Coordinates of N, CA and C in Angstrom, one line a residue:
X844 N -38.9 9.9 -17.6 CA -37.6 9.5 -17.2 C -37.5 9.8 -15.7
X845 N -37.2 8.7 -15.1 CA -37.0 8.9 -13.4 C -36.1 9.9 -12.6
X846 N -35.6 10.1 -11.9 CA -34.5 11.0 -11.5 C -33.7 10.2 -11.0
X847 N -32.6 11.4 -11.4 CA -31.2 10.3 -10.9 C -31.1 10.5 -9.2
X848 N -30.9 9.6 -8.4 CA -30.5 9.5 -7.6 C -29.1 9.4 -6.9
X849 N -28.7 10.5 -5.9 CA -27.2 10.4 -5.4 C -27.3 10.3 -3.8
X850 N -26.1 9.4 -3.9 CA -25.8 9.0 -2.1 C -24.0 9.4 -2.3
X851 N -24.2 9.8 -0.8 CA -22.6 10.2 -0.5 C -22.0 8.3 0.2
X852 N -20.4 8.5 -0.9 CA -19.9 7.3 -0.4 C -19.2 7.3 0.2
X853 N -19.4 6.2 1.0 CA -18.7 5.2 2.9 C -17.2 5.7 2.2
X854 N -17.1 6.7 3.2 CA -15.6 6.8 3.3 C -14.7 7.6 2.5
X855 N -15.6 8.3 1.9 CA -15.5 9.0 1.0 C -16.1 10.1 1.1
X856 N -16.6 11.1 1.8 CA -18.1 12.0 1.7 C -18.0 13.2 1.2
X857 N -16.8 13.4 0.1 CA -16.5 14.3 -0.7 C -17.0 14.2 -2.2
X858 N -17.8 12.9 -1.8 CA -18.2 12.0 -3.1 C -19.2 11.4 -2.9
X859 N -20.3 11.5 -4.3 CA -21.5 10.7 -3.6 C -21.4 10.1 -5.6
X860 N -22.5 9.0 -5.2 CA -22.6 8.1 -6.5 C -24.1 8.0 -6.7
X861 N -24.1 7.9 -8.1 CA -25.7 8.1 -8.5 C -26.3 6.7 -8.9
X862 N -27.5 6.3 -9.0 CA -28.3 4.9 -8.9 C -28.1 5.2 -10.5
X863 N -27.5 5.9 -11.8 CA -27.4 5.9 -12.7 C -25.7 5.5 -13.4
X864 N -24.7 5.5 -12.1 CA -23.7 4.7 -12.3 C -22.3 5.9 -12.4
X865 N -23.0 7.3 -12.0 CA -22.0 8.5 -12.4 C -21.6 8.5 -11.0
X866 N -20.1 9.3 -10.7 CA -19.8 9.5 -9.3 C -19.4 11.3 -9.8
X867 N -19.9 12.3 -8.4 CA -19.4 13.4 -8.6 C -19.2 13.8 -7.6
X868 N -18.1 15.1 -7.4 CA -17.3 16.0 -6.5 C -19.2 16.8 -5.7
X869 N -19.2 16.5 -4.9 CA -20.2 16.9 -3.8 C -19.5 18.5 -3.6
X870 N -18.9 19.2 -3.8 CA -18.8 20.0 -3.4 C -19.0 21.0 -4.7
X871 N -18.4 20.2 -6.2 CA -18.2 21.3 -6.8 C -19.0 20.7 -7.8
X872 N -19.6 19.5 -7.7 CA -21.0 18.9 -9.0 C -20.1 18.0 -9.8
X873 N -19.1 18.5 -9.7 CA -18.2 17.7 -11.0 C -18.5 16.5 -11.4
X874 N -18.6 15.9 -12.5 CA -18.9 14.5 -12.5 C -17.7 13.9 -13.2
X875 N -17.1 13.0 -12.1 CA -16.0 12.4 -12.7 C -15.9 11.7 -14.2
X876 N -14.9 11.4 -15.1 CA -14.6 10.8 -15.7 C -14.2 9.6 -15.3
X877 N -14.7 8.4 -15.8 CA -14.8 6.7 -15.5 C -13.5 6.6 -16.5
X878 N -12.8 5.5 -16.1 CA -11.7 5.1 -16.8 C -11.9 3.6 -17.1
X879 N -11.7 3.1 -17.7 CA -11.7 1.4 -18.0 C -10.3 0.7 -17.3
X880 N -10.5 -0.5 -16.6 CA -9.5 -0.6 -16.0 C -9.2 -1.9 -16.8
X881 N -8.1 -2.4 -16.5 CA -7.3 -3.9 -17.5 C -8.3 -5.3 -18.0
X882 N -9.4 -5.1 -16.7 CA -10.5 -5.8 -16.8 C -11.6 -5.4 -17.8
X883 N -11.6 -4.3 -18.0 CA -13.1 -3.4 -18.5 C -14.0 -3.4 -17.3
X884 N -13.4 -3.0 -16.7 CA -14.5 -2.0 -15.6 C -14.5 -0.6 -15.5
X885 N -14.9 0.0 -15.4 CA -15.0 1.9 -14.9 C -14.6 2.0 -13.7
X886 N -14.0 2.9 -13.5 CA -12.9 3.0 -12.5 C -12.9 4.5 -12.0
X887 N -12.8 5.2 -10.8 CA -12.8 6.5 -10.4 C -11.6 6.9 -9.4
X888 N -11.2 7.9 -9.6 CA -9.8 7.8 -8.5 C -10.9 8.5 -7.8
X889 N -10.4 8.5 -6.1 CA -11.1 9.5 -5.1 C -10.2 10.1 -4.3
X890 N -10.6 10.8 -3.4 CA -9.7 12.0 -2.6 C -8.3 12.4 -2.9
X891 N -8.0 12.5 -1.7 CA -6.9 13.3 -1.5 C -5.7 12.2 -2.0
X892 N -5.5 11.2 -1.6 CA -4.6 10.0 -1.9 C -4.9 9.4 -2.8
X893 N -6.0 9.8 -3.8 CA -6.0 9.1 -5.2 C -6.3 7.8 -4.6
X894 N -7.3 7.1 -4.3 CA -7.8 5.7 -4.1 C -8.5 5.2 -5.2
X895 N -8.6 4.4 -5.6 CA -9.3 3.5 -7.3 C -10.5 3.1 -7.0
X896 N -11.5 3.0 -7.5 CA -12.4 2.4 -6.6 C -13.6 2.1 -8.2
X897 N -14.0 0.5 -8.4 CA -14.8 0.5 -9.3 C -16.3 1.2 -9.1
X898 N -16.6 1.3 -10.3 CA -17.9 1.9 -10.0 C -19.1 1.2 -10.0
X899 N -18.8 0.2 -10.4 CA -20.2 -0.7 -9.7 C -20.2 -1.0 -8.6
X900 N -19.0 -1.1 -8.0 CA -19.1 -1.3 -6.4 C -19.7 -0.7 -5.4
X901 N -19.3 0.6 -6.3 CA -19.8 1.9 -5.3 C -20.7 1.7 -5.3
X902 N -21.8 1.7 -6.7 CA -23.5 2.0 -7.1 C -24.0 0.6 -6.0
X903 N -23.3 -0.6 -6.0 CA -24.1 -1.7 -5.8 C -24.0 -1.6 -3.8
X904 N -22.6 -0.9 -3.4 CA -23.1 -1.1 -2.0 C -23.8 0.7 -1.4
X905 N -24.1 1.5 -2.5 CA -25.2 2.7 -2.4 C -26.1 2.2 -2.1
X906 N -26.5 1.4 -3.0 CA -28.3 1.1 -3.6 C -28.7 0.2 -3.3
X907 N -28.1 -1.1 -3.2 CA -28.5 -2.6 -3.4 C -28.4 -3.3 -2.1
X908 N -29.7 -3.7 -1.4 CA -29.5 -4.4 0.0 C -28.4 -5.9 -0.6
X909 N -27.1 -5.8 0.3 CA -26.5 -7.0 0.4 C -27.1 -8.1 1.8
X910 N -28.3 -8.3 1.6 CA -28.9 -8.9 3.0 C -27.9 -10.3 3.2
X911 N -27.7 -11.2 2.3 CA -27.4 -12.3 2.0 C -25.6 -12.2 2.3
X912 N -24.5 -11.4 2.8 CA -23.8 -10.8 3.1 C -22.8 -11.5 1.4
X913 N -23.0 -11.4 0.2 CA -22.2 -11.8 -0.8 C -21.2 -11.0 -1.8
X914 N -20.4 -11.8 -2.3 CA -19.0 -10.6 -1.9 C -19.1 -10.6 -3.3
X915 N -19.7 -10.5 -4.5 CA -19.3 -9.8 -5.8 C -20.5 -9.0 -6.6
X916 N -20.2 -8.4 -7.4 CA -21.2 -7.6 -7.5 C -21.1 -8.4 -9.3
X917 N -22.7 -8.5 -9.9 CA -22.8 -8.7 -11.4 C -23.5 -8.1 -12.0
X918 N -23.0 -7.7 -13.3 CA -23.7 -7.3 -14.0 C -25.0 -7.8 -15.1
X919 N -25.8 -8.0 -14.8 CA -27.1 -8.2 -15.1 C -27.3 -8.9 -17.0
X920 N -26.8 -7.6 -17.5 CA -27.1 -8.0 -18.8 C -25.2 -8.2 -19.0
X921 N -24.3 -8.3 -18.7 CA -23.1 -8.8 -18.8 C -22.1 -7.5 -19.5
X922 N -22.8 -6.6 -19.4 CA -22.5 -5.5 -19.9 C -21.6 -4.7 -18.9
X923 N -20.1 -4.7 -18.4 CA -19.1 -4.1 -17.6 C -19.4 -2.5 -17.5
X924 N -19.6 -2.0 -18.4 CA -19.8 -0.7 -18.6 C -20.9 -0.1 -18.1
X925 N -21.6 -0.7 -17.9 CA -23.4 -0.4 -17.6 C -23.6 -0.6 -15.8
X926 N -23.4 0.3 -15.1 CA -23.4 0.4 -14.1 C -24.6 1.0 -13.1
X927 N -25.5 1.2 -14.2 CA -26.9 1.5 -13.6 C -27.7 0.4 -12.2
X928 N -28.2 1.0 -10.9 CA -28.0 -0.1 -10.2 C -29.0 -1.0 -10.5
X929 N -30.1 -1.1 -11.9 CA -31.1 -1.8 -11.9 C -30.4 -2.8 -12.6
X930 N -28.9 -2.6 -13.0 CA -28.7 -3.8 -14.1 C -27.6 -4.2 -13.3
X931 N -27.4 -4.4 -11.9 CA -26.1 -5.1 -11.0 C -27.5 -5.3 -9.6
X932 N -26.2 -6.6 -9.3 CA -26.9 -7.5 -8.2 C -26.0 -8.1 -7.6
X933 N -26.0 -8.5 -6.0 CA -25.1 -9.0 -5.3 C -24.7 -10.5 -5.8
X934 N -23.8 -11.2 -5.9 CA -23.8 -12.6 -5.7 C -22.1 -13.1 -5.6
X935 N -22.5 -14.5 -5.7 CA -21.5 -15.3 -4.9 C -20.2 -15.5 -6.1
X936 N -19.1 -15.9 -5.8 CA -18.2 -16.3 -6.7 C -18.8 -17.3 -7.9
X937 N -19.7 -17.9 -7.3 CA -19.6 -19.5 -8.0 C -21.4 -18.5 -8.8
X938 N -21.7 -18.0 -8.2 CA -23.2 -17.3 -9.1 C -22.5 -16.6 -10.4
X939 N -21.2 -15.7 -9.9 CA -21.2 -14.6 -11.5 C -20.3 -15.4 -12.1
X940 N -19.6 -16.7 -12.0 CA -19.0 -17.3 -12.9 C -19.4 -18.2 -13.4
X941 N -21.0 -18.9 -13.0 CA -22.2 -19.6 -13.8 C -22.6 -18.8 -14.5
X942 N -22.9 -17.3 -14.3 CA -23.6 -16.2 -15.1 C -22.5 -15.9 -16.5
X943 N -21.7 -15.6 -15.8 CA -20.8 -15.4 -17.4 C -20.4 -17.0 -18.3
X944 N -20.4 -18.4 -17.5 CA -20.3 -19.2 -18.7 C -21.7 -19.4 -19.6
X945 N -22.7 -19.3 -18.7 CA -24.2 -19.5 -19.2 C -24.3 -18.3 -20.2
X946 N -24.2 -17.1 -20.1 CA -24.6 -16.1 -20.7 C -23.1 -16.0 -22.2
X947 N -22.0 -16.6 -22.3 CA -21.1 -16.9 -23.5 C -20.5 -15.6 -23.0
X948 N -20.1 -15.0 -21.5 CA -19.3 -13.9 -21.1 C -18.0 -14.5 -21.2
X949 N -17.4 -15.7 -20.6 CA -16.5 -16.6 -20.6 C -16.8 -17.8 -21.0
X950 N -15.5 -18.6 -21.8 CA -15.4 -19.2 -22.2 C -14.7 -20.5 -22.0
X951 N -15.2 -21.9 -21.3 CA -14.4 -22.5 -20.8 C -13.1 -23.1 -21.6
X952 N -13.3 -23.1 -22.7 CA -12.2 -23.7 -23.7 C -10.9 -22.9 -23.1
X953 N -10.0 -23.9 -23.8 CA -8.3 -23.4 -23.3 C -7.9 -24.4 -24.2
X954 N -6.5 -23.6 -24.8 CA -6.1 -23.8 -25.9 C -5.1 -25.1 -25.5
X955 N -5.1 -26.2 -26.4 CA -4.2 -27.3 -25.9 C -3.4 -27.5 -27.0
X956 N -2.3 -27.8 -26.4 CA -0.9 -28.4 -27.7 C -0.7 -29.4 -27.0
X957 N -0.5 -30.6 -28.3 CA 0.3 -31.7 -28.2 C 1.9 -31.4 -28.2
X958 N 2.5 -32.0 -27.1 CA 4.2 -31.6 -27.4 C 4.6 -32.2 -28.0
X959 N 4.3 -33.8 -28.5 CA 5.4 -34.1 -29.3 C 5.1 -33.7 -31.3
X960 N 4.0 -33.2 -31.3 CA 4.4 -33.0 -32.0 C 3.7 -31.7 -32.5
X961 N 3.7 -30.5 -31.7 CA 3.6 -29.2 -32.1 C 2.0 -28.7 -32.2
X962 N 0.8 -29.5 -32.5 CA -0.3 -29.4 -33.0 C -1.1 -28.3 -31.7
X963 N -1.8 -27.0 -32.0 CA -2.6 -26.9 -31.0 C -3.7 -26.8 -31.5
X964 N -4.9 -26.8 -30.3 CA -6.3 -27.2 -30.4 C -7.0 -26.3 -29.6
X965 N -8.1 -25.5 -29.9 CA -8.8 -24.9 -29.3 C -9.5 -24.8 -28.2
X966 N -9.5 -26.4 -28.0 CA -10.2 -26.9 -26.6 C -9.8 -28.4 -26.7
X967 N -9.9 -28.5 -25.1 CA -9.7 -30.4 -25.0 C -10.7 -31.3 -25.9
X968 N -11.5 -30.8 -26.1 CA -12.4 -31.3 -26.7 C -12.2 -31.7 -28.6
X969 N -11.7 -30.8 -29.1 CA -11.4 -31.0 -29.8 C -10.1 -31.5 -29.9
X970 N -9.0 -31.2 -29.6 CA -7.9 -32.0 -29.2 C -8.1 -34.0 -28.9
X971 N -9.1 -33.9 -28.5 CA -9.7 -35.6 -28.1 C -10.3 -35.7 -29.2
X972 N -10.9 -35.3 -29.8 CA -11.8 -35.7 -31.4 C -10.2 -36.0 -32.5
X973 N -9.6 -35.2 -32.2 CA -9.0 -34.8 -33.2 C -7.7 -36.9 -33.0
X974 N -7.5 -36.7 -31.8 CA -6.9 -38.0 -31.4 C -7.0 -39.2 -31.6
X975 N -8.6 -39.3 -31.5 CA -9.7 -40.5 -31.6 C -9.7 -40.8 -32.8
X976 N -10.1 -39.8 -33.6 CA -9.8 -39.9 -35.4 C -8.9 -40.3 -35.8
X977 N -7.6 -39.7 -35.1 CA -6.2 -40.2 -35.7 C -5.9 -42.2 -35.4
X978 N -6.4 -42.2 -34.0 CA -6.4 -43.7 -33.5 C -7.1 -44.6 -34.5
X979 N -8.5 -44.1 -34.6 CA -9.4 -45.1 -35.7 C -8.4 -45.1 -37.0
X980 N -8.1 -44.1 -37.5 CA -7.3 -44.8 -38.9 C -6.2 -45.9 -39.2

């Protein structure tokens, strides 16, 4: 098993974050407790003013050269919780929202109702099947 690695975080250096996804009090070892945020991300308050700050963000601008200067961080196996930096990678808006419809993380469907008469449908797609069929009869 490799060793965990810790870097003190930008702006923070009362706190450093581990290439294993933990953040702890540098002075006293502590290792914070992660909170899940409205999204399911892990989440850490920091200093003195209580600042939020996710924790793959931290691990990913610790660890991970951003050469390519790109502004989201993904998670690898689609796993929010899993913050380890071998399983996050830098990329673009339009990269982690290919990665999550490709990988079944999101779901393009959106739920459609007919107004006049009440009917909803799981996706346009079915909604149009369901139309076509009613037209042929």
């Amino acid at each position: 098993m490799q060793k965990e690695i810790w870097k003190v975080i930008d702006d923070f250096p009362s706190y450093e974050v581990s290439d294993k996804g933990r953040v702890r009090n540098k002075k006293t070892g502590h290792i914070l407790s992660p909170v899940p945020d409205k999204d399911g991300y892990f989440r850490v308050h920091l200093g003195k003013d209580i600042v939020t700050k996710r924790i793959h963000r931290l691990v990913a601008v610790a660890f991970i050269p951003n050469v390519e200067n790109k502004s989201q961080v993904n998670h690898i196996n689609g796993d929010k919780m899993d913050n380890r930096a071998s399983n996050l990678e830098w990329c673009s808006s339009l990269e982690n929202n290919t990665h999550a419809l490709n990988t079944g993380l999101r779901n393009v469907s959106r739920r459609v109702k007919i107004v006049e008469t009440g009917e909803i449908f799981n996706s346009i797609r079915e909604c149009a099947k369901f139309i076509n069929a009613k037209e042929q009869n």
